[in-house]
Amino acid sequence: MEDPQRKSGAGGAPAAPAAPRHPIEDVPPLHRVFALAAIFIVGIAFWMVFWQNGSTLALWAKNNTDWTLFTDRPVAGMIQAAINPAFIILFGIPVASLWKRLDRRGLEPSTPMKMCLGLVCASAASAVLWAAALAGATRGASPASGSSGRTPSSRSATVPFGDGPFVGIEGGTPTIPGAR
Amino acid sequence: MMGGWFLSLSLGGKFSGVIGVYWNRWSHATFFAALTALSLAAAGVLFVLLRFLRKSMPGV
């Protein structure tokens, strides 16, 4: 017998007297704990990459990108903080409807597979930055030591505090390369 | 379960700072290559465990 409530979880009290067992009840508890631990450990690796946007990617954007793209003023810094939430709003509904459409054809990937795809996407994004850093290095824009990292671009002079001391991360305290 | 989830968030934030230290020690290309390798390795671990995870989490 096919119960539409079957997927809603084992916690809810079903109205039917002979409730069908949720398949999770057939999984040994130790397996459930191992599955959670595996997801959490993989999650740690994901957050390690993702939260670079708060530190090193901001430094990369400050020192190694052109802030005046499409404009004559350095406005990129103003819109930079809006990119992450804007992407969530713009792509949340299309991606959710994509899963729905795939589900209708029975092709929706499982949740671990979606996490795996997300990690591959994060990896691809890092690879784009890797290629960008390599391309900059061949032009001499990115110093091999990476200690300074400021691009000597003619237009970077228009960036406020662009000529100020480089503030990097070194054990959590700001450092000035000239002093090292 | 949510405690474990927040624990993974906090450890991820801590270790993102730990590898962020290498921004100034390595070249930027090496740093981004390390990030790529890290996320790809995590994806590989998840892919290897996929069969086990699907069996342990029926219905998702």
PDB file of C-alpha atoms in Angstrom:
ATOM      1  CA  MET A   1       0.000   0.000   0.000  1.00  0.00           C
ATOM      2  CA  GLU A   2       1.346   3.379  -1.020  1.00  0.00           C
ATOM      3  CA  ASP A   3       1.122   6.043   1.652  1.00  0.00           C
ATOM      4  CA  PRO A   4       1.853   9.618   0.532  1.00  0.00           C
ATOM      5  CA  GLN A   5       2.989  10.447   4.080  1.00  0.00           C
ATOM      6  CA  ARG A   6       5.714   7.856   3.932  1.00  0.00           C
ATOM      7  CA  LYS A   7       8.469  10.306   2.978  1.00  0.00           C
ATOM      8  CA  SER A   8       7.631  12.820   5.659  1.00  0.00           C
ATOM      9  CA  GLY A   9       9.780  11.163   8.300  1.00  0.00           C
ATOM     10  CA  ALA A  10       9.420   8.714  11.132  1.00  0.00           C
ATOM     11  CA  GLY A  11       8.931  11.326  13.847  1.00  0.00           C
ATOM     12  CA  GLY A  12       5.395  12.368  12.974  1.00  0.00           C
ATOM     13  CA  ALA A  13       2.493  10.380  14.365  1.00  0.00           C
ATOM     14  CA  PRO A  14       0.643   8.998  11.346  1.00  0.00           C
ATOM     15  CA  ALA A  15      -3.128   8.861  11.430  1.00  0.00           C
ATOM     16  CA  ALA A  16      -3.245   5.392   9.924  1.00  0.00           C
ATOM     17  CA  PRO A  17      -3.277   2.715  12.626  1.00  0.00           C
ATOM     18  CA  ALA A  18      -0.962   0.399  10.708  1.00  0.00           C
ATOM     19  CA  ALA A  19       1.733   2.919   9.842  1.00  0.00           C
ATOM     20  CA  PRO A  20       4.332   1.695   7.367  1.00  0.00           C
ATOM     21  CA  ARG A  21       7.837   1.563   8.774  1.00  0.00           C
ATOM     22  CA  HIS A  22      10.071   4.344   7.572  1.00  0.00           C
ATOM     23  CA  PRO A  23      13.097   2.793   5.861  1.00  0.00           C
ATOM     24  CA  ILE A  24      15.425   4.716   8.207  1.00  0.00           C
ATOM     25  CA  GLU A  25      14.307   2.363  10.985  1.00  0.00           C
ATOM     26  CA  ASP A  26      16.027  -0.504   9.191  1.00  0.00           C
ATOM     27  CA  VAL A  27      19.389   1.291   9.254  1.00  0.00           C
ATOM     28  CA  PRO A  28      21.559   0.395  12.256  1.00  0.00           C
ATOM     29  CA  PRO A  29      22.106   3.412  14.527  1.00  0.00           C
ATOM     30  CA  LEU A  30      25.873   3.142  14.184  1.00  0.00           C
ATOM     31  CA  HIS A  31      25.536   3.494  10.401  1.00  0.00           C
ATOM     32  CA  ARG A  32      23.431   6.616  10.832  1.00  0.00           C
ATOM     33  CA  VAL A  33      26.080   8.126  13.118  1.00  0.00           C
ATOM     34  CA  PHE A  34      28.853   7.241  10.671  1.00  0.00           C
ATOM     35  CA  ALA A  35      26.869   8.822   7.838  1.00  0.00           C
ATOM     36  CA  LEU A  36      26.414  12.032   9.841  1.00  0.00           C
ATOM     37  CA  ALA A  37      30.108  12.096  10.777  1.00  0.00           C
ATOM     38  CA  ALA A  38      31.126  11.633   7.153  1.00  0.00           C
ATOM     39  CA  ILE A  39      28.831  14.462   6.040  1.00  0.00           C
ATOM     40  CA  PHE A  40      30.154  16.748   8.788  1.00  0.00           C
ATOM     41  CA  ILE A  41      33.810  16.038   8.002  1.00  0.00           C
ATOM     42  CA  VAL A  42      33.247  16.673   4.313  1.00  0.00           C
ATOM     43  CA  GLY A  43      31.321  19.777   5.360  1.00  0.00           C
ATOM     44  CA  ILE A  44      34.368  21.047   7.243  1.00  0.00           C
ATOM     45  CA  ALA A  45      36.414  20.818   4.034  1.00  0.00           C
ATOM     46  CA  PHE A  46      33.691  22.690   2.149  1.00  0.00           C
ATOM     47  CA  TRP A  47      33.505  25.507   4.695  1.00  0.00           C
ATOM     48  CA  MET A  48      37.311  25.767   4.682  1.00  0.00           C
ATOM     49  CA  VAL A  49      37.120  26.591   0.979  1.00  0.00           C
ATOM     50  CA  PHE A  50      33.918  28.639   1.153  1.00  0.00           C
ATOM     51  CA  TRP A  51      35.005  30.922   3.979  1.00  0.00           C
ATOM     52  CA  GLN A  52      38.064  32.010   2.085  1.00  0.00           C
ATOM     53  CA  ASN A  53      35.689  34.628   0.654  1.00  0.00           C
ATOM     54  CA  GLY A  54      35.864  36.436   3.975  1.00  0.00           C
ATOM     55  CA  SER A  55      39.627  36.691   4.064  1.00  0.00           C
ATOM     56  CA  THR A  56      41.889  35.698   1.211  1.00  0.00           C
ATOM     57  CA  LEU A  57      39.395  36.234  -1.600  1.00  0.00           C
ATOM     58  CA  ALA A  58      38.714  39.736  -0.292  1.00  0.00           C
ATOM     59  CA  LEU A  59      42.467  40.389  -0.331  1.00  0.00           C
ATOM     60  CA  TRP A  60      42.656  38.962  -3.852  1.00  0.00           C
ATOM     61  CA  ALA A  61      39.786  41.210  -4.966  1.00  0.00           C
ATOM     62  CA  LYS A  62      41.377  44.243  -3.316  1.00  0.00           C
ATOM     63  CA  ASN A  63      44.882  43.776  -4.674  1.00  0.00           C
ATOM     64  CA  ASN A  64      44.624  41.778  -7.864  1.00  0.00           C
ATOM     65  CA  THR A  65      41.445  42.829  -9.642  1.00  0.00           C
ATOM     66  CA  ASP A  66      40.378  45.835 -11.649  1.00  0.00           C
ATOM     67  CA  TRP A  67      37.883  47.768  -9.571  1.00  0.00           C
ATOM     68  CA  THR A  68      36.872  50.032 -12.411  1.00  0.00           C
ATOM     69  CA  LEU A  69      35.455  47.375 -14.751  1.00  0.00           C
ATOM     70  CA  PHE A  70      32.757  48.888 -17.042  1.00  0.00           C
ATOM     71  CA  THR A  71      32.995  52.199 -15.207  1.00  0.00           C
ATOM     72  CA  ASP A  72      35.477  54.969 -14.652  1.00  0.00           C
ATOM     73  CA  ARG A  73      35.080  54.849 -10.899  1.00  0.00           C
ATOM     74  CA  PRO A  74      36.047  52.127  -8.410  1.00  0.00           C
ATOM     75  CA  VAL A  75      32.546  50.871  -7.684  1.00  0.00           C
ATOM     76  CA  ALA A  76      33.327  47.150  -7.619  1.00  0.00           C
ATOM     77  CA  GLY A  77      33.908  47.258  -3.873  1.00  0.00           C
ATOM     78  CA  MET A  78      30.394  48.559  -3.291  1.00  0.00           C
ATOM     79  CA  ILE A  79      28.678  45.734  -5.194  1.00  0.00           C
ATOM     80  CA  GLN A  80      31.051  43.010  -4.042  1.00  0.00           C
ATOM     81  CA  ALA A  81      29.181  42.427  -0.783  1.00  0.00           C
ATOM     82  CA  ALA A  82      25.913  42.045  -2.687  1.00  0.00           C
ATOM     83  CA  ILE A  83      27.097  39.264  -4.992  1.00  0.00           C
ATOM     84  CA  ASN A  84      26.636  36.309  -2.641  1.00  0.00           C
ATOM     85  CA  PRO A  85      23.063  37.170  -1.504  1.00  0.00           C
ATOM     86  CA  ALA A  86      22.110  38.218  -5.032  1.00  0.00           C
ATOM     87  CA  PHE A  87      23.218  34.838  -6.398  1.00  0.00           C
ATOM     88  CA  ILE A  88      21.230  33.036  -3.702  1.00  0.00           C
ATOM     89  CA  ILE A  89      18.080  34.973  -4.620  1.00  0.00           C
ATOM     90  CA  LEU A  90      18.613  34.724  -8.379  1.00  0.00           C
ATOM     91  CA  PHE A  91      19.553  31.041  -8.560  1.00  0.00           C
ATOM     92  CA  GLY A  92      17.654  29.578  -5.595  1.00  0.00           C
ATOM     93  CA  ILE A  93      14.317  29.231  -7.360  1.00  0.00           C
ATOM     94  CA  PRO A  94      15.699  28.053 -10.752  1.00  0.00           C
ATOM     95  CA  VAL A  95      17.855  25.379  -9.087  1.00  0.00           C
ATOM     96  CA  ALA A  96      14.980  24.225  -6.870  1.00  0.00           C
ATOM     97  CA  SER A  97      12.713  23.962  -9.919  1.00  0.00           C
ATOM     98  CA  LEU A  98      15.467  22.047 -11.716  1.00  0.00           C
ATOM     99  CA  TRP A  99      15.433  19.411  -8.956  1.00  0.00           C
ATOM    100  CA  LYS A 100      11.633  19.320  -9.165  1.00  0.00           C
ATOM    101  CA  ARG A 101      11.725  18.773 -12.924  1.00  0.00           C
ATOM    102  CA  LEU A 102      14.368  16.068 -12.563  1.00  0.00           C
ATOM    103  CA  ASP A 103      12.298  14.470  -9.792  1.00  0.00           C
ATOM    104  CA  ARG A 104       9.312  14.246 -12.130  1.00  0.00           C
ATOM    105  CA  ARG A 105      11.449  12.190 -14.490  1.00  0.00           C
ATOM    106  CA  GLY A 106      12.874  10.197 -11.577  1.00  0.00           C
ATOM    107  CA  LEU A 107      16.335  11.619 -12.214  1.00  0.00           C
ATOM    108  CA  GLU A 108      16.782  13.780  -9.118  1.00  0.00           C
ATOM    109  CA  PRO A 109      20.181  13.033  -7.558  1.00  0.00           C
ATOM    110  CA  SER A 110      20.323  11.992  -3.934  1.00  0.00           C
ATOM    111  CA  THR A 111      21.290  14.570  -1.319  1.00  0.00           C
ATOM    112  CA  PRO A 112      24.869  13.211  -0.917  1.00  0.00           C
ATOM    113  CA  MET A 113      25.239  13.356  -4.691  1.00  0.00           C
ATOM    114  CA  LYS A 114      24.096  16.995  -4.641  1.00  0.00           C
ATOM    115  CA  MET A 115      26.688  17.753  -1.963  1.00  0.00           C
ATOM    116  CA  CYS A 116      29.286  16.039  -4.121  1.00  0.00           C
ATOM    117  CA  LEU A 117      28.255  18.167  -7.123  1.00  0.00           C
ATOM    118  CA  GLY A 118      28.445  21.290  -4.963  1.00  0.00           C
ATOM    119  CA  LEU A 119      31.991  20.422  -3.932  1.00  0.00           C
ATOM    120  CA  VAL A 120      32.929  19.877  -7.579  1.00  0.00           C
ATOM    121  CA  CYS A 121      31.477  23.336  -8.324  1.00  0.00           C
ATOM    122  CA  ALA A 122      33.531  24.860  -5.482  1.00  0.00           C
ATOM    123  CA  SER A 123      36.583  23.098  -6.853  1.00  0.00           C
ATOM    124  CA  ALA A 124      35.892  24.453 -10.341  1.00  0.00           C
ATOM    125  CA  ALA A 125      35.561  27.976  -8.911  1.00  0.00           C
ATOM    126  CA  SER A 126      38.936  27.606  -7.170  1.00  0.00           C
ATOM    127  CA  ALA A 127      40.390  26.320 -10.425  1.00  0.00           C
ATOM    128  CA  VAL A 128      39.212  29.488 -12.184  1.00  0.00           C
ATOM    129  CA  LEU A 129      41.038  31.571  -9.566  1.00  0.00           C
ATOM    130  CA  TRP A 130      44.059  29.291  -9.914  1.00  0.00           C
ATOM    131  CA  ALA A 131      44.116  29.910 -13.669  1.00  0.00           C
ATOM    132  CA  ALA A 132      43.687  33.643 -13.066  1.00  0.00           C
ATOM    133  CA  ALA A 133      46.598  33.675 -10.619  1.00  0.00           C
ATOM    134  CA  LEU A 134      48.748  31.746 -13.074  1.00  0.00           C
ATOM    135  CA  ALA A 135      47.844  34.119 -15.912  1.00  0.00           C
ATOM    136  CA  GLY A 136      48.699  37.079 -13.704  1.00  0.00           C
ATOM    137  CA  ALA A 137      52.017  35.518 -12.765  1.00  0.00           C
ATOM    138  CA  THR A 138      53.042  35.138 -16.391  1.00  0.00           C
ATOM    139  CA  ARG A 139      52.515  38.848 -16.835  1.00  0.00           C
ATOM    140  CA  GLY A 140      54.453  39.605 -13.721  1.00  0.00           C
ATOM    141  CA  ALA A 141      51.375  41.032 -12.053  1.00  0.00           C
ATOM    142  CA  SER A 142      51.392  38.568  -9.187  1.00  0.00           C
ATOM    143  CA  PRO A 143      54.659  38.242  -7.347  1.00  0.00           C
ATOM    144  CA  ALA A 144      55.893  34.696  -6.994  1.00  0.00           C
ATOM    145  CA  SER A 145      56.395  35.073  -3.267  1.00  0.00           C
ATOM    146  CA  GLY A 146      52.866  36.364  -2.832  1.00  0.00           C
ATOM    147  CA  SER A 147      54.025  38.483   0.066  1.00  0.00           C
ATOM    148  CA  SER A 148      52.884  41.767  -1.401  1.00  0.00           C
ATOM    149  CA  GLY A 149      50.306  40.772  -3.964  1.00  0.00           C
ATOM    150  CA  ARG A 150      49.407  44.272  -5.098  1.00  0.00           C
ATOM    151  CA  THR A 151      49.022  44.563  -8.836  1.00  0.00           C
ATOM    152  CA  PRO A 152      50.985  47.435 -10.291  1.00  0.00           C
ATOM    153  CA  SER A 153      48.137  48.504 -12.525  1.00  0.00           C
ATOM    154  CA  SER A 154      47.921  51.984 -13.950  1.00  0.00           C
ATOM    155  CA  ARG A 155      44.282  52.229 -12.968  1.00  0.00           C
ATOM    156  CA  SER A 156      44.764  50.954  -9.451  1.00  0.00           C
ATOM    157  CA  ALA A 157      45.841  54.439  -8.490  1.00  0.00           C
ATOM    158  CA  THR A 158      42.188  55.469  -8.623  1.00  0.00           C
ATOM    159  CA  VAL A 159      41.306  52.943  -5.932  1.00  0.00           C
ATOM    160  CA  PRO A 160      41.045  54.516  -2.487  1.00  0.00           C
ATOM    161  CA  PHE A 161      43.654  53.201  -0.067  1.00  0.00           C
ATOM    162  CA  GLY A 162      45.118  51.378  -3.058  1.00  0.00           C
ATOM    163  CA  ASP A 163      48.520  52.849  -2.331  1.00  0.00           C
ATOM    164  CA  GLY A 164      48.327  52.282   1.391  1.00  0.00           C
ATOM    165  CA  PRO A 165      50.245  49.578   3.201  1.00  0.00           C
ATOM    166  CA  PHE A 166      49.252  46.067   2.299  1.00  0.00           C
ATOM    167  CA  VAL A 167      47.418  44.445   5.179  1.00  0.00           C
ATOM    168  CA  GLY A 168      47.636  40.686   5.018  1.00  0.00           C
ATOM    169  CA  ILE A 169      46.864  37.759   7.239  1.00  0.00           C
ATOM    170  CA  GLU A 170      49.714  36.263   9.170  1.00  0.00           C
ATOM    171  CA  GLY A 171      48.653  34.359  12.218  1.00  0.00           C
ATOM    172  CA  GLY A 172      45.608  36.558  12.546  1.00  0.00           C
ATOM    173  CA  THR A 173      47.485  39.828  12.998  1.00  0.00           C
ATOM    174  CA  PRO A 174      47.844  42.438  10.268  1.00  0.00           C
ATOM    175  CA  THR A 175      51.292  42.616   8.765  1.00  0.00           C
ATOM    176  CA  ILE A 176      53.023  45.132   6.578  1.00  0.00           C
ATOM    177  CA  PRO A 177      55.420  43.482   4.124  1.00  0.00           C
ATOM    178  CA  GLY A 178      57.800  46.423   4.135  1.00  0.00           C
ATOM    179  CA  ALA A 179      58.466  45.780   7.808  1.00  0.00           C
ATOM    180  CA  ARG A 180      59.386  42.131   7.329  1.00  0.00           C
TER     181      ARG A 180
ATOM    182  CA  MET B   1      22.462  16.523  15.060  1.00  0.00           C
ATOM    183  CA  MET B   2      22.257  20.290  14.764  1.00  0.00           C
ATOM    184  CA  GLY B   3      25.041  20.474  17.341  1.00  0.00           C
ATOM    185  CA  GLY B   4      27.234  18.372  15.067  1.00  0.00           C
ATOM    186  CA  TRP B   5      26.290  20.575  12.133  1.00  0.00           C
ATOM    187  CA  PHE B   6      27.285  23.744  13.998  1.00  0.00           C
ATOM    188  CA  LEU B   7      30.444  22.024  15.186  1.00  0.00           C
ATOM    189  CA  SER B   8      31.383  21.364  11.557  1.00  0.00           C
ATOM    190  CA  LEU B   9      30.632  25.016  10.754  1.00  0.00           C
ATOM    191  CA  SER B  10      32.868  26.237  13.549  1.00  0.00           C
ATOM    192  CA  LEU B  11      35.710  23.866  12.697  1.00  0.00           C
ATOM    193  CA  GLY B  12      35.401  24.846   9.040  1.00  0.00           C
ATOM    194  CA  GLY B  13      35.711  28.498   9.984  1.00  0.00           C
ATOM    195  CA  LYS B  14      38.697  27.779  12.193  1.00  0.00           C
ATOM    196  CA  PHE B  15      40.523  25.755   9.539  1.00  0.00           C
ATOM    197  CA  SER B  16      39.694  28.269   6.828  1.00  0.00           C
ATOM    198  CA  GLY B  17      41.720  30.700   8.927  1.00  0.00           C
ATOM    199  CA  VAL B  18      44.437  28.090   9.401  1.00  0.00           C
ATOM    200  CA  ILE B  19      44.907  27.695   5.652  1.00  0.00           C
ATOM    201  CA  GLY B  20      44.363  31.423   5.121  1.00  0.00           C
ATOM    202  CA  VAL B  21      47.743  31.947   6.806  1.00  0.00           C
ATOM    203  CA  TYR B  22      49.360  30.419   3.715  1.00  0.00           C
ATOM    204  CA  TRP B  23      48.060  33.259   1.539  1.00  0.00           C
ATOM    205  CA  ASN B  24      51.203  35.203   2.357  1.00  0.00           C
ATOM    206  CA  ARG B  25      53.580  32.223   2.342  1.00  0.00           C
ATOM    207  CA  TRP B  26      52.702  30.615  -0.984  1.00  0.00           C
ATOM    208  CA  SER B  27      52.096  32.176  -4.347  1.00  0.00           C
ATOM    209  CA  HIS B  28      48.447  32.917  -5.050  1.00  0.00           C
ATOM    210  CA  ALA B  29      48.394  30.245  -7.756  1.00  0.00           C
ATOM    211  CA  THR B  30      49.659  27.615  -5.296  1.00  0.00           C
ATOM    212  CA  PHE B  31      47.092  28.729  -2.749  1.00  0.00           C
ATOM    213  CA  PHE B  32      44.188  28.431  -5.178  1.00  0.00           C
ATOM    214  CA  ALA B  33      45.548  25.112  -6.405  1.00  0.00           C
ATOM    215  CA  ALA B  34      45.489  23.896  -2.802  1.00  0.00           C
ATOM    216  CA  LEU B  35      41.875  25.059  -2.439  1.00  0.00           C
ATOM    217  CA  THR B  36      40.971  23.255  -5.659  1.00  0.00           C
ATOM    218  CA  ALA B  37      42.681  20.067  -4.477  1.00  0.00           C
ATOM    219  CA  LEU B  38      41.012  20.272  -1.061  1.00  0.00           C
ATOM    220  CA  SER B  39      37.478  20.614  -2.401  1.00  0.00           C
ATOM    221  CA  LEU B  40      38.101  18.002  -5.079  1.00  0.00           C
ATOM    222  CA  ALA B  41      39.430  15.586  -2.446  1.00  0.00           C
ATOM    223  CA  ALA B  42      36.332  16.186  -0.309  1.00  0.00           C
ATOM    224  CA  ALA B  43      34.146  15.532  -3.357  1.00  0.00           C
ATOM    225  CA  GLY B  44      36.100  12.321  -3.970  1.00  0.00           C
ATOM    226  CA  VAL B  45      35.599  11.171  -0.373  1.00  0.00           C
ATOM    227  CA  LEU B  46      31.884  11.874  -0.680  1.00  0.00           C
ATOM    228  CA  PHE B  47      31.734  10.034  -4.012  1.00  0.00           C
ATOM    229  CA  VAL B  48      33.430   6.967  -2.539  1.00  0.00           C
ATOM    230  CA  LEU B  49      30.998   6.989   0.396  1.00  0.00           C
ATOM    231  CA  LEU B  50      27.993   7.623  -1.843  1.00  0.00           C
ATOM    232  CA  ARG B  51      26.689   4.056  -1.806  1.00  0.00           C
ATOM    233  CA  PHE B  52      26.992   3.818   1.991  1.00  0.00           C
ATOM    234  CA  LEU B  53      25.393   7.236   2.501  1.00  0.00           C
ATOM    235  CA  ARG B  54      22.464   6.436   0.230  1.00  0.00           C
ATOM    236  CA  LYS B  55      21.843   3.225   2.142  1.00  0.00           C
ATOM    237  CA  SER B  56      22.140   4.995   5.507  1.00  0.00           C
ATOM    238  CA  MET B  57      19.860   7.885   4.505  1.00  0.00           C
ATOM    239  CA  PRO B  58      16.915   6.293   2.724  1.00  0.00           C
ATOM    240  CA  GLY B  59      14.400   8.685   1.278  1.00  0.00           C
ATOM    241  CA  VAL B  60      16.696  11.673   0.695  1.00  0.00           C
TER     242      VAL B  60
END
